[in-house]
Tab-separated table of C-alpha atoms and ligand atoms in Angstrom:
chain	number	residue	atom	x	y	z
A	1	MET	CA	-186.202	-186.602	-95.260
A	2	LEU	CA	-186.399	-185.653	-98.864
A	3	GLU	CA	-190.019	-185.879	-100.303
A	4	THR	CA	-189.466	-188.891	-102.274
A	5	ASP	CA	-188.408	-190.538	-98.335
A	6	TYR	CA	-191.521	-189.284	-97.342
A	7	THR	CA	-194.277	-191.024	-99.486
A	8	ASN	CA	-192.206	-193.919	-99.850
A	9	LYS	CA	-191.824	-194.033	-95.978
A	10	LEU	CA	-195.519	-193.125	-96.063
A	11	LEU	CA	-196.415	-195.547	-98.089
A	12	ARG	CA	-194.260	-198.661	-96.464
A	13	PHE	CA	-196.385	-197.689	-93.462
A	14	ILE	CA	-200.069	-197.957	-94.362
A	15	LYS	CA	-199.213	-201.152	-95.965
A	16	GLY	CA	-198.269	-202.909	-92.858
A	17	ALA	CA	-200.473	-201.459	-91.187
A	18	PRO	CA	-203.656	-202.502	-91.111
A	19	THR	CA	-205.778	-202.649	-88.054
A	20	PRO	CA	-205.241	-200.057	-85.787
A	21	PHE	CA	-202.842	-202.444	-83.927
A	22	HIS	CA	-200.808	-202.829	-86.573
A	23	ALA	CA	-199.962	-199.021	-86.851
A	24	VAL	CA	-199.118	-198.719	-82.743
A	25	ALA	CA	-197.048	-201.640	-83.327
A	26	HIS	CA	-195.285	-199.943	-86.341
A	27	ILE	CA	-194.672	-196.401	-84.613
A	28	GLU	CA	-193.111	-198.363	-81.915
A	29	GLU	CA	-190.780	-199.614	-83.732
A	30	ILE	CA	-189.895	-196.013	-84.835
A	31	LEU	CA	-190.400	-194.248	-81.941
A	32	LEU	CA	-187.838	-197.291	-80.067
A	33	GLU	CA	-185.109	-196.859	-83.463
A	34	LYS	CA	-184.803	-193.359	-82.296
A	35	GLY	CA	-183.785	-193.939	-79.014
A	36	PHE	CA	-187.504	-193.497	-77.049
A	37	THR	CA	-187.936	-194.683	-73.920
A	38	LYS	CA	-191.087	-197.194	-72.847
A	39	LEU	CA	-193.218	-196.302	-69.965
A	40	PHE	CA	-195.733	-198.062	-68.961
A	41	GLU	CA	-199.584	-197.341	-67.085
A	42	THR	CA	-199.061	-199.795	-63.742
A	43	SER	CA	-195.719	-198.202	-63.143
A	44	LEU	CA	-194.197	-195.482	-61.241
A	45	TRP	CA	-193.388	-192.515	-62.993
A	46	GLY	CA	-191.201	-190.872	-60.904
A	47	PRO	CA	-190.729	-187.077	-61.961
A	48	LEU	CA	-189.410	-188.043	-65.565
A	49	GLU	CA	-185.959	-186.401	-66.163
A	50	ALA	CA	-185.634	-184.624	-69.719
A	51	GLY	CA	-185.472	-187.278	-72.635
A	52	SER	CA	-188.097	-188.860	-75.066
A	53	TYR	CA	-190.562	-190.899	-73.693
A	54	TYR	CA	-193.824	-193.332	-74.911
A	55	VAL	CA	-196.673	-194.896	-73.317
A	56	ILE	CA	-198.753	-196.791	-75.254
A	57	ARG	CA	-202.960	-197.852	-74.241
A	58	ASN	CA	-205.029	-200.788	-75.750
A	59	ASP	CA	-202.434	-202.227	-78.173
A	60	SER	CA	-204.161	-199.257	-80.578
A	61	SER	CA	-203.465	-196.111	-79.237
A	62	LEU	CA	-199.804	-193.644	-78.113
A	63	ILE	CA	-198.559	-191.534	-76.636
A	64	ALA	CA	-194.953	-190.204	-77.460
A	65	PHE	CA	-193.449	-187.128	-75.405
A	66	ILE	CA	-190.398	-185.052	-75.903
A	67	LEU	CA	-190.246	-183.464	-71.775
A	68	LYS	CA	-187.704	-180.326	-72.187
A	69	GLU	CA	-188.699	-177.239	-69.916
A	70	ASP	CA	-190.796	-177.252	-66.620
A	71	LEU	CA	-194.238	-177.508	-68.194
A	72	ALA	CA	-196.041	-175.050	-65.862
A	73	VAL	CA	-193.111	-172.238	-67.620
A	74	THR	CA	-192.970	-173.056	-71.568
A	75	GLY	CA	-196.693	-174.922	-72.398
A	76	MET	CA	-196.001	-177.524	-74.333
A	77	ARG	CA	-196.601	-178.590	-78.293
A	78	LEU	CA	-199.547	-180.706	-79.082
A	79	MET	CA	-200.639	-182.352	-81.990
A	80	GLY	CA	-203.252	-185.788	-82.299
A	81	ALA	CA	-204.287	-187.828	-85.315
A	82	HIS	CA	-206.367	-191.438	-85.037
A	83	THR	CA	-204.615	-194.552	-85.635
A	84	ASP	CA	-208.274	-196.043	-86.526
A	85	SER	CA	-210.613	-196.582	-90.166
A	86	PRO	CA	-214.797	-198.141	-90.799
A	87	CYS	CA	-214.040	-201.186	-91.938
A	88	LEU	CA	-215.855	-204.857	-91.975
A	89	LYS	CA	-215.101	-206.216	-88.292
A	90	VAL	CA	-215.447	-210.441	-87.564
A	91	LYS	CA	-218.450	-211.448	-85.510
A	92	PRO	CA	-218.009	-213.509	-81.686
A	93	ASN	CA	-218.932	-216.753	-84.337
A	94	PRO	CA	-218.469	-215.795	-87.813
A	95	LEU	CA	-218.622	-218.738	-89.294
A	96	LYS	CA	-221.845	-219.531	-91.926
A	97	THR	CA	-222.051	-222.418	-94.891
A	98	SER	CA	-224.398	-222.405	-97.403
A	99	ASN	CA	-224.463	-223.475	-100.013
A	100	SER	CA	-220.800	-225.180	-100.747
A	101	VAL	CA	-219.344	-222.188	-99.559
A	102	THR	CA	-218.286	-221.101	-96.134
A	103	GLN	CA	-218.322	-216.992	-95.332
A	104	ILE	CA	-217.027	-215.195	-91.725
A	105	CYS	CA	-220.075	-212.310	-90.902
A	106	ALA	CA	-218.933	-209.129	-89.800
A	107	GLU	CA	-219.642	-205.722	-88.439
A	108	VAL	CA	-219.750	-202.579	-89.834
A	109	TYR	CA	-217.188	-200.579	-87.922
A	110	GLY	CA	-217.601	-196.477	-87.939
A	111	GLY	CA	-218.762	-194.401	-91.185
A	112	ALA	CA	-217.440	-197.180	-93.888
A	113	LEU	CA	-218.159	-196.448	-98.051
A	114	LEU	CA	-219.578	-199.787	-98.493
A	115	ASN	CA	-220.046	-200.100	-102.024
A	116	PRO	CA	-216.643	-200.420	-102.510
A	117	TRP	CA	-215.648	-203.518	-100.233
A	118	PHE	CA	-217.188	-205.084	-103.583
A	119	ASP	CA	-215.398	-207.221	-105.791
A	120	ARG	CA	-211.751	-206.720	-103.179
A	121	ASP	CA	-208.591	-209.321	-102.516
A	122	LEU	CA	-210.009	-209.302	-98.383
A	123	SER	CA	-206.910	-210.323	-96.343
A	124	LEU	CA	-207.590	-210.434	-91.630
A	125	ALA	CA	-205.890	-208.505	-88.989
A	126	GLY	CA	-205.928	-208.081	-85.415
A	127	ARG	CA	-205.365	-208.657	-81.797
A	128	LEU	CA	-205.820	-212.435	-81.414
A	129	THR	CA	-206.231	-213.565	-77.038
A	130	TRP	CA	-204.664	-216.619	-76.640
A	131	HIS	CA	-203.842	-219.674	-73.329
A	132	ASP	CA	-200.711	-221.126	-73.434
A	133	LYS	CA	-200.691	-224.759	-71.739
A	134	GLY	CA	-200.035	-223.287	-68.237
A	135	GLY	CA	-203.602	-221.960	-68.349
A	136	THR	CA	-201.645	-218.438	-69.451
A	137	GLN	CA	-203.075	-215.811	-71.363
A	138	HIS	CA	-201.709	-213.948	-73.627
A	139	SER	CA	-202.150	-211.698	-77.053
A	140	ARG	CA	-200.137	-211.082	-80.423
A	141	LEU	CA	-201.154	-209.658	-83.429
A	142	ILE	CA	-201.659	-211.667	-86.234
A	143	ASP	CA	-201.870	-210.830	-90.512
A	144	PHE	CA	-203.426	-213.891	-92.586
A	145	THR	CA	-201.387	-211.003	-95.226
A	146	LYS	CA	-202.497	-212.741	-98.263
A	147	ALA	CA	-206.159	-212.019	-99.891
A	148	ILE	CA	-209.044	-215.005	-98.389
A	149	ALA	CA	-212.405	-213.309	-98.561
A	150	ILE	CA	-213.977	-211.701	-101.570
A	151	ILE	CA	-217.681	-210.187	-101.599
A	152	PRO	CA	-218.593	-210.964	-104.942
A	153	SER	CA	-221.175	-208.232	-106.228
A	154	LEU	CA	-224.573	-209.017	-107.747
A	155	ALA	CA	-224.125	-210.246	-111.453
A	156	ILE	CA	-225.696	-207.422	-113.360
A	157	HIS	CA	-228.398	-209.821	-115.181
A	158	LEU	CA	-229.314	-210.800	-111.041
A	159	ASP	CA	-230.198	-206.886	-110.995
A	160	ARG	CA	-230.979	-205.067	-113.506
A	161	GLU	CA	-232.073	-201.827	-111.128
A	162	ALA	CA	-228.017	-201.946	-110.002
A	163	ASN	CA	-227.055	-198.612	-111.319
A	164	LYS	CA	-229.500	-197.426	-110.761
A	165	GLU	CA	-230.341	-197.289	-107.291
A	166	LYS	CA	-228.122	-200.109	-105.020
A	167	SER	CA	-229.194	-200.175	-101.492
A	168	ILE	CA	-227.053	-202.316	-99.048
A	169	ASN	CA	-228.022	-204.768	-96.694
A	170	ALA	CA	-224.734	-204.705	-94.168
A	171	GLN	CA	-226.474	-207.565	-92.045
A	172	THR	CA	-227.028	-210.199	-95.761
A	173	ASP	CA	-224.995	-208.524	-98.492
A	174	LEU	CA	-221.346	-208.520	-97.386
A	175	VAL	CA	-220.297	-210.922	-96.171
A	176	PRO	CA	-217.278	-212.433	-97.244
A	177	VAL	CA	-216.786	-215.287	-98.864
A	178	VAL	CA	-213.298	-217.414	-97.130
A	179	MET	CA	-213.508	-221.240	-98.380
A	180	GLN	CA	-215.622	-223.745	-100.273
A	181	SER	CA	-216.742	-226.372	-98.515
A	182	LEU	CA	-216.698	-230.069	-98.210
A	183	LYS	CA	-218.612	-231.905	-97.079
A	184	ASP	CA	-219.149	-233.401	-93.454
A	185	GLN	CA	-216.275	-231.544	-93.289
A	186	ASP	CA	-216.345	-229.884	-89.552
A	187	VAL	CA	-214.483	-226.368	-89.803
A	188	HIS	CA	-214.168	-223.950	-87.092
A	189	PHE	CA	-213.305	-220.513	-87.089
A	190	GLN	CA	-210.961	-221.114	-83.836
A	191	ASP	CA	-208.844	-223.810	-85.236
A	192	ILE	CA	-208.663	-221.730	-88.291
A	193	LEU	CA	-206.770	-219.078	-86.292
A	194	LYS	CA	-204.801	-220.633	-84.087
A	195	LYS	CA	-203.005	-222.363	-87.270
A	196	GLN	CA	-202.054	-218.851	-87.767
A	197	LEU	CA	-200.840	-218.123	-84.562
A	198	GLN	CA	-199.146	-221.046	-85.004
A	199	LEU	CA	-197.356	-220.105	-88.524
A	200	GLU	CA	-196.278	-216.144	-87.106
A	201	TYR	CA	-195.174	-217.640	-84.148
A	202	PRO	CA	-194.421	-220.748	-84.478
A	203	GLU	CA	-192.233	-220.086	-81.356
A	204	LEU	CA	-195.390	-220.020	-79.226
A	205	GLN	CA	-197.017	-222.582	-76.801
A	206	VAL	CA	-199.964	-222.368	-77.314
A	207	ASN	CA	-203.402	-224.126	-76.307
A	208	GLU	CA	-206.293	-222.652	-77.467
A	209	THR	CA	-206.883	-219.619	-78.945
A	210	LEU	CA	-209.910	-217.616	-77.089
A	211	ASP	CA	-210.841	-213.750	-77.935
A	212	TYR	CA	-210.413	-211.637	-81.087
A	213	GLU	CA	-210.934	-208.159	-82.374
A	214	LEU	CA	-210.172	-208.751	-85.876
A	215	PHE	CA	-210.762	-206.282	-89.135
A	216	PHE	CA	-210.980	-207.309	-93.001
A	217	TYR	CA	-209.125	-205.232	-95.284
A	218	ASP	CA	-208.414	-204.564	-98.488
A	219	THR	CA	-204.725	-206.876	-99.854
A	220	GLN	CA	-203.872	-204.103	-102.664
A	221	ALA	CA	-201.283	-202.068	-101.530
A	222	PRO	CA	-201.415	-198.260	-101.465
A	223	ALA	CA	-199.757	-196.489	-104.384
A	224	LYS	CA	-198.588	-193.108	-106.259
A	225	ILE	CA	-200.810	-192.661	-109.631
A	226	GLY	CA	-202.092	-190.247	-111.242
A	227	LEU	CA	-200.140	-189.215	-115.365
A	228	HIS	CA	-196.893	-187.826	-113.421
A	229	GLY	CA	-197.269	-189.977	-109.724
A	230	GLU	CA	-200.246	-186.317	-108.455
A	231	PHE	CA	-201.769	-189.327	-105.701
A	232	LEU	CA	-201.943	-191.812	-103.588
A	233	SER	CA	-203.989	-193.934	-103.181
A	234	GLY	CA	-204.718	-197.141	-100.565
A	235	ALA	CA	-206.965	-197.356	-97.620
A	236	ARG	CA	-206.707	-196.057	-94.318
A	237	LEU	CA	-205.395	-192.502	-95.785
A	238	ASP	CA	-207.839	-191.220	-93.279
A	239	ASN	CA	-206.064	-191.259	-90.581
A	240	LEU	CA	-202.196	-193.086	-91.538
A	241	LEU	CA	-201.629	-190.740	-93.120
A	242	SER	CA	-202.020	-187.636	-89.885
A	243	CYS	CA	-200.317	-190.571	-87.533
A	244	PHE	CA	-196.954	-190.840	-90.019
A	245	THR	CA	-196.550	-187.518	-89.938
A	246	LEU	CA	-197.330	-186.054	-87.025
A	247	THR	CA	-194.466	-189.546	-86.367
A	248	GLN	CA	-191.955	-188.380	-88.527
A	249	ALA	CA	-192.442	-185.004	-87.767
A	250	LEU	CA	-191.971	-185.542	-84.346
A	251	ILE	CA	-189.063	-187.760	-84.084
A	252	ASN	CA	-187.247	-185.344	-87.446
A	253	THR	CA	-186.882	-182.094	-85.637
A	254	GLU	CA	-184.671	-180.729	-83.042
A	255	ALA	CA	-187.661	-180.045	-80.540
A	256	ASN	CA	-186.468	-176.629	-78.657
A	257	CYS	CA	-189.601	-177.428	-76.989
A	258	SER	CA	-191.539	-179.646	-75.134
A	259	SER	CA	-193.770	-181.781	-77.984
A	260	LEU	CA	-196.401	-184.868	-77.664
A	261	MET	CA	-198.098	-186.513	-79.554
A	262	VAL	CA	-201.075	-188.760	-79.252
A	263	LEU	CA	-202.479	-190.914	-81.635
A	264	ASN	CA	-205.838	-191.749	-80.380
A	265	ASP	CA	-207.822	-194.772	-80.872
A	266	HIS	CA	-212.125	-195.193	-81.713
A	267	GLU	CA	-212.601	-191.854	-83.243
A	268	GLU	CA	-214.361	-193.807	-86.155
A	269	VAL	CA	-216.607	-194.736	-83.652
A	270	GLY	CA	-217.459	-191.632	-80.762
A	271	SER	CA	-213.995	-191.477	-79.696
A	272	VAL	CA	-215.698	-192.771	-75.814
A	273	SER	CA	-213.221	-196.136	-74.990
A	274	THR	CA	-210.156	-196.068	-72.159
A	275	SER	CA	-207.991	-195.428	-75.266
A	276	GLY	CA	-210.454	-193.232	-77.458
A	277	ALA	CA	-210.424	-189.240	-77.285
A	278	GLN	CA	-212.615	-188.705	-75.264
A	279	GLY	CA	-211.512	-191.373	-72.921
A	280	PRO	CA	-209.018	-189.994	-70.194
A	281	PHE	CA	-205.984	-191.380	-71.836
A	282	LEU	CA	-204.169	-187.612	-72.579
A	283	ALA	CA	-205.884	-186.555	-69.203
A	284	SER	CA	-203.932	-189.263	-67.430
A	285	VAL	CA	-200.355	-189.121	-69.084
A	286	LEU	CA	-200.373	-184.732	-68.179
A	287	GLU	CA	-201.457	-185.934	-64.463
A	288	ARG	CA	-197.924	-187.751	-64.122
A	289	LEU	CA	-196.770	-185.320	-66.502
A	290	VAL	CA	-197.851	-182.520	-64.088
A	291	PRO	CA	-199.074	-183.445	-61.049
A	292	ASP	CA	-199.360	-180.147	-59.835
A	293	ILE	CA	-202.557	-179.382	-60.233
A	294	GLU	CA	-202.154	-175.628	-60.446
A	295	LYS	CA	-198.836	-176.081	-62.433
A	296	ARG	CA	-200.766	-178.200	-65.108
A	297	GLN	CA	-203.715	-175.730	-65.742
A	298	MET	CA	-200.845	-173.413	-66.959
A	299	CYS	CA	-199.095	-176.087	-68.414
A	300	ILE	CA	-202.615	-176.413	-70.378
A	301	ALA	CA	-202.866	-172.672	-70.375
A	302	LYS	CA	-199.869	-172.358	-72.252
A	303	SER	CA	-200.258	-175.078	-74.887
A	304	LEU	CA	-202.011	-175.627	-78.111
A	305	PHE	CA	-202.915	-178.865	-79.729
A	306	ILE	CA	-203.012	-179.261	-84.047
A	307	SER	CA	-205.161	-181.977	-84.419
A	308	ALA	CA	-204.189	-183.185	-87.711
A	309	ASP	CA	-207.669	-185.349	-89.193
A	310	ASN	CA	-208.113	-185.678	-93.365
A	311	ALA	CA	-210.706	-183.413	-94.913
A	312	HIS	CA	-213.167	-183.289	-98.327
A	313	ALA	CA	-210.904	-181.849	-100.782
A	314	VAL	CA	-213.614	-180.726	-103.816
A	315	HIS	CA	-214.655	-183.837	-106.725
A	316	PRO	CA	-214.371	-182.907	-109.654
A	317	ASN	CA	-217.654	-184.682	-110.917
A	318	PHE	CA	-219.765	-183.408	-107.976
A	319	PRO	CA	-218.170	-179.630	-107.274
A	320	ASP	CA	-221.872	-178.629	-105.851
A	321	LYS	CA	-220.938	-180.424	-102.507
A	322	HIS	CA	-218.808	-177.687	-101.673
A	323	ASP	CA	-219.256	-174.142	-100.140
A	324	LYS	CA	-217.767	-171.833	-103.481
A	325	ASN	CA	-215.952	-169.814	-101.389
A	326	HIS	CA	-214.136	-172.926	-99.277
A	327	LEU	CA	-212.907	-175.431	-101.983
A	328	PRO	CA	-210.152	-177.446	-100.490
A	329	LEU	CA	-207.821	-178.725	-104.095
A	330	MET	CA	-204.865	-181.667	-104.071
A	331	ASN	CA	-201.442	-180.416	-103.891
A	332	HIS	CA	-202.513	-177.423	-102.460
A	333	GLY	CA	-201.762	-177.248	-99.009
A	334	PRO	CA	-202.992	-178.608	-95.732
A	335	THR	CA	-206.579	-177.264	-94.934
A	336	ILE	CA	-207.655	-175.618	-91.662
A	337	LYS	CA	-211.558	-176.807	-90.455
A	338	ILE	CA	-213.808	-174.680	-89.641
A	339	ASN	CA	-217.210	-175.023	-88.208
A	340	ALA	CA	-219.359	-172.139	-86.256
A	341	ASN	CA	-221.038	-175.055	-83.763
A	342	GLN	CA	-217.748	-176.595	-82.627
A	343	ARG	CA	-217.651	-179.934	-84.784
A	344	TYR	CA	-213.914	-178.438	-85.981
A	345	ALA	CA	-212.435	-176.543	-82.645
A	346	THR	CA	-210.101	-173.976	-84.484
A	347	SER	CA	-210.645	-170.660	-83.911
A	348	SER	CA	-209.851	-167.374	-85.416
A	349	ILE	CA	-206.205	-167.235	-82.608
A	350	THR	CA	-205.444	-170.969	-83.773
A	351	ALA	CA	-206.555	-170.748	-87.558
A	352	ALA	CA	-203.715	-168.115	-87.035
A	353	PHE	CA	-201.328	-169.831	-85.593
A	354	PHE	CA	-201.128	-172.336	-87.830
A	355	ARG	CA	-201.502	-170.410	-90.863
A	356	MET	CA	-197.636	-168.286	-89.744
A	357	LEU	CA	-196.348	-172.588	-89.150
A	358	CYS	CA	-197.298	-173.020	-92.939
A	359	GLU	CA	-196.246	-169.981	-94.737
A	360	ARG	CA	-192.981	-170.436	-92.305
A	361	ALA	CA	-192.428	-173.774	-94.007
A	362	ASN	CA	-193.709	-172.071	-97.241
A	363	VAL	CA	-196.698	-174.233	-97.674
A	364	PRO	CA	-199.707	-173.154	-99.165
A	365	VAL	CA	-202.411	-172.811	-96.915
A	366	GLN	CA	-206.413	-173.439	-97.115
A	367	ASP	CA	-209.740	-173.641	-95.786
A	368	PHE	CA	-212.432	-175.979	-95.358
A	369	VAL	CA	-216.557	-175.034	-93.794
A	370	MET	CA	-219.054	-176.803	-95.004
A	371	ARG	CA	-221.714	-176.138	-97.130
A	372	ASN	CA	-224.747	-174.888	-94.170
A	373	ASP	CA	-227.817	-177.157	-95.629
A	374	MET	CA	-224.776	-180.960	-95.082
A	375	ALA	CA	-224.183	-181.842	-91.876
A	376	CYS	CA	-220.594	-181.650	-90.885
A	377	GLY	CA	-218.319	-184.622	-90.172
A	378	SER	CA	-216.590	-184.069	-86.681
A	379	THR	CA	-212.823	-185.437	-85.345
A	380	ILE	CA	-210.543	-185.752	-81.986
A	381	GLY	CA	-209.575	-181.819	-82.421
A	382	PRO	CA	-213.116	-180.629	-80.273
A	383	ILE	CA	-213.215	-183.793	-78.122
A	384	THR	CA	-209.414	-182.672	-76.948
A	385	ALA	CA	-210.434	-179.936	-76.347
A	386	GLY	CA	-212.730	-180.768	-74.298
A	387	GLU	CA	-211.676	-183.187	-72.249
A	388	THR	CA	-208.386	-181.433	-71.295
A	389	GLY	CA	-208.729	-177.420	-72.304
A	390	ILE	CA	-206.844	-176.775	-74.564
A	391	LYS	CA	-206.640	-174.811	-77.254
A	392	VAL	CA	-206.833	-176.975	-81.164
A	393	VAL	CA	-206.922	-175.432	-84.704
A	394	ASP	CA	-208.104	-178.685	-86.287
A	395	VAL	CA	-206.710	-179.488	-89.798
A	396	GLY	CA	-205.978	-181.644	-92.487
A	397	VAL	CA	-204.652	-183.401	-95.759
A	398	PRO	CA	-207.916	-182.606	-98.362
A	399	SER	CA	-208.913	-186.081	-99.813
A	400	LEU	CA	-211.233	-187.502	-101.652
A	401	ALA	CA	-213.462	-190.855	-101.363
A	402	MET	CA	-213.532	-191.367	-97.622
A	403	HIS	CA	-214.186	-193.517	-95.512
A	404	SER	CA	-213.800	-195.757	-98.422
A	405	ILE	CA	-212.121	-198.812	-99.208
A	406	ARG	CA	-209.584	-196.391	-101.303
A	407	GLU	CA	-209.357	-193.055	-100.533
A	408	THR	CA	-206.720	-190.813	-102.955
A	409	VAL	CA	-205.516	-187.875	-101.500
A	410	GLY	CA	-202.841	-185.001	-103.144
A	411	SER	CA	-199.035	-186.955	-103.409
A	412	LEU	CA	-197.365	-183.975	-101.701
A	413	ASP	CA	-200.282	-183.000	-99.110
A	414	GLY	CA	-198.754	-185.553	-96.707
A	415	TRP	CA	-195.444	-183.814	-97.345
A	416	TYR	CA	-196.362	-180.273	-97.330
A	417	LEU	CA	-198.503	-180.822	-93.848
A	418	PHE	CA	-195.033	-183.085	-92.423
A	419	ARG	CA	-192.887	-179.331	-93.021
A	420	THR	CA	-195.602	-177.529	-91.609
A	421	LEU	CA	-195.081	-179.374	-88.415
A	422	LYS	CA	-191.213	-179.976	-88.098
A	423	GLU	CA	-191.648	-175.186	-87.538
A	424	TYR	CA	-194.122	-176.207	-84.733
A	425	ILE	CA	-191.689	-178.642	-83.517
A	426	ASN	CA	-189.057	-176.062	-83.775
A	427	LEU	CA	-191.006	-173.206	-82.585
A	428	THR	CA	-188.648	-172.374	-79.501
A	429	ALA	CA	-189.802	-171.936	-76.039
A	430	GLN	CA	-188.736	-167.899	-76.396
A	431	SER	CA	-189.509	-166.865	-79.329
A	432	ASP	CA	-192.007	-164.701	-79.836
A	433	GLU	CA	-194.029	-166.602	-82.226
A	434	TRP	CA	-194.423	-169.103	-79.273
A	435	LYS	CA	-195.449	-166.296	-76.798
A	436	GLY	CA	-196.361	-163.769	-78.270
A	437	GLU	CA	-200.143	-161.565	-76.934
A	438	HIS	CA	-201.687	-165.070	-76.051
A	439	ASP	CA	-199.093	-166.924	-74.415
A	440	TYR	CA	-198.245	-168.880	-77.352
A	441	LEU	CA	-199.327	-167.268	-79.961
A	442	PRO	CA	-197.729	-164.771	-82.703
A	443	ILE	CA	-199.510	-162.201	-82.264
A	444	ASN	CA	-197.270	-160.049	-83.442
A	445	HIS	CA	-197.047	-162.381	-86.390
A	446	ILE	CA	-200.011	-162.604	-87.066
A	447	GLN	CA	-199.911	-158.517	-86.997
A	448	ALA	CA	-197.691	-157.539	-89.898
A	449	LEU	CA	-199.016	-160.562	-91.838
A	450	GLY	CA	-202.782	-159.548	-92.064
A	451	ASN	CA	-200.778	-156.636	-93.773
A	452	ALA	CA	-197.971	-158.042	-95.712
A	453	CYS	CA	-198.973	-161.917	-95.964
A	454	SER	CA	-200.098	-162.867	-99.773
A	455	ALA	CA	-203.476	-163.473	-100.455
A	456	SER	CA	-202.898	-167.194	-100.655
A	457	ALA	CA	-201.052	-168.152	-97.417
A	458	ARG	CA	-204.233	-166.754	-96.196
A	459	GLY	CA	-206.294	-169.367	-97.865
A	460	TYR	CA	-208.591	-166.996	-99.763
A	461	GLY	CA	-206.787	-166.953	-103.235
A	462	PRO	CA	-205.720	-169.228	-105.901
A	463	VAL	CA	-202.738	-171.151	-104.339
A	464	ARG	CA	-199.946	-172.718	-106.570
A	465	PRO	CA	-198.548	-176.099	-105.258
A	466	GLN	CA	-194.524	-175.173	-104.479
A	467	VAL	CA	-193.489	-178.392	-106.434
B	1	CO	CO1	-210.394	-189.610	-89.915
């Protein structure tokens, strides 16, 4: 795959994935096209033959894997990302009518940056359950696709202090306007949903709609921007960029060792759920793949997990928000995330392994550590390490405006991550790079790097994007 091909597909994927449900549905399509076999948690798997498989939980989390040799002998190449992004989620009884307009009330999902949600052309998408005429319950994904709502700002004339101090009350200030209300008009949200469901699925015999998980999203499509197309801007780059990149690395590489990708929902709200990283999804799949406890522990000890979630690039207007010696730059390669307090699970061993992969892929690599006087974020890496015992390296593409309705990344960095992950999947189980002194690690290779490797590959010096 060429870089332009990668980027165009990434932009299309993000546009078509306004919710974690849609992201998983699209990735399922990609996997099926590549010949992966779907497994169901409700069925017996038995001992699986070598091949490519995937399993979905809650329509919003997915695990795909390629089985090769005996897992207890080789371990697995694991990698993970999260499917959810901060946004506004519709409340159960959402409609509110006053002053001739009808609004849809929503909760804030995750740590959203709220200011950018004003004056955007919003649409609505998610999962909807419904009863057919026989009373059987079903669920479908819906997406209004067109702009149906907006949260208007208060005019500067009515708030002269708006540019000096602006705090947002998420209960009262952030209610999207959805329609002009007419006198004596009786509007029911369930009727709006039923109409949309029948529009998207005319073949369905819908009796009544029941419950839903619906999210507002910005209809502006992600785009390549910058005078020379240096950047990508779009919603949900955190972390759909990683979901897409992991998927592409998995399907575009001749896997030389058993490999697994997990995409978890609910990272932005703490990961505790049946489908989140702190739930049992990954552990239960590993149990089924290696039912014998001792062999499973051997597999875990020989495995590695690359946790990919966007990092903070240094912001040109706010450079003081970064530690001076750790300034991830856009288009300068993936960033290894390190934290003394285990907010990131990276160790010296796993970081060195990732550097080796970047070196093999001819990709620059950077380091991130949070300033000591600021709180550090976290991600699925430490949670997965804690839940499974698998060693983790936390990495990510440097980005600006994380958790805004529109984020920015360097247009080359996802591509760099893709090439690095291809090297990872491509390492043979027998290679010295995989085995090393620590079962899976390239100790000899790292020692060689210590002498010969350039400062840039270790992230300590200036790095140049290889355009
Ligand atoms: Co994230």
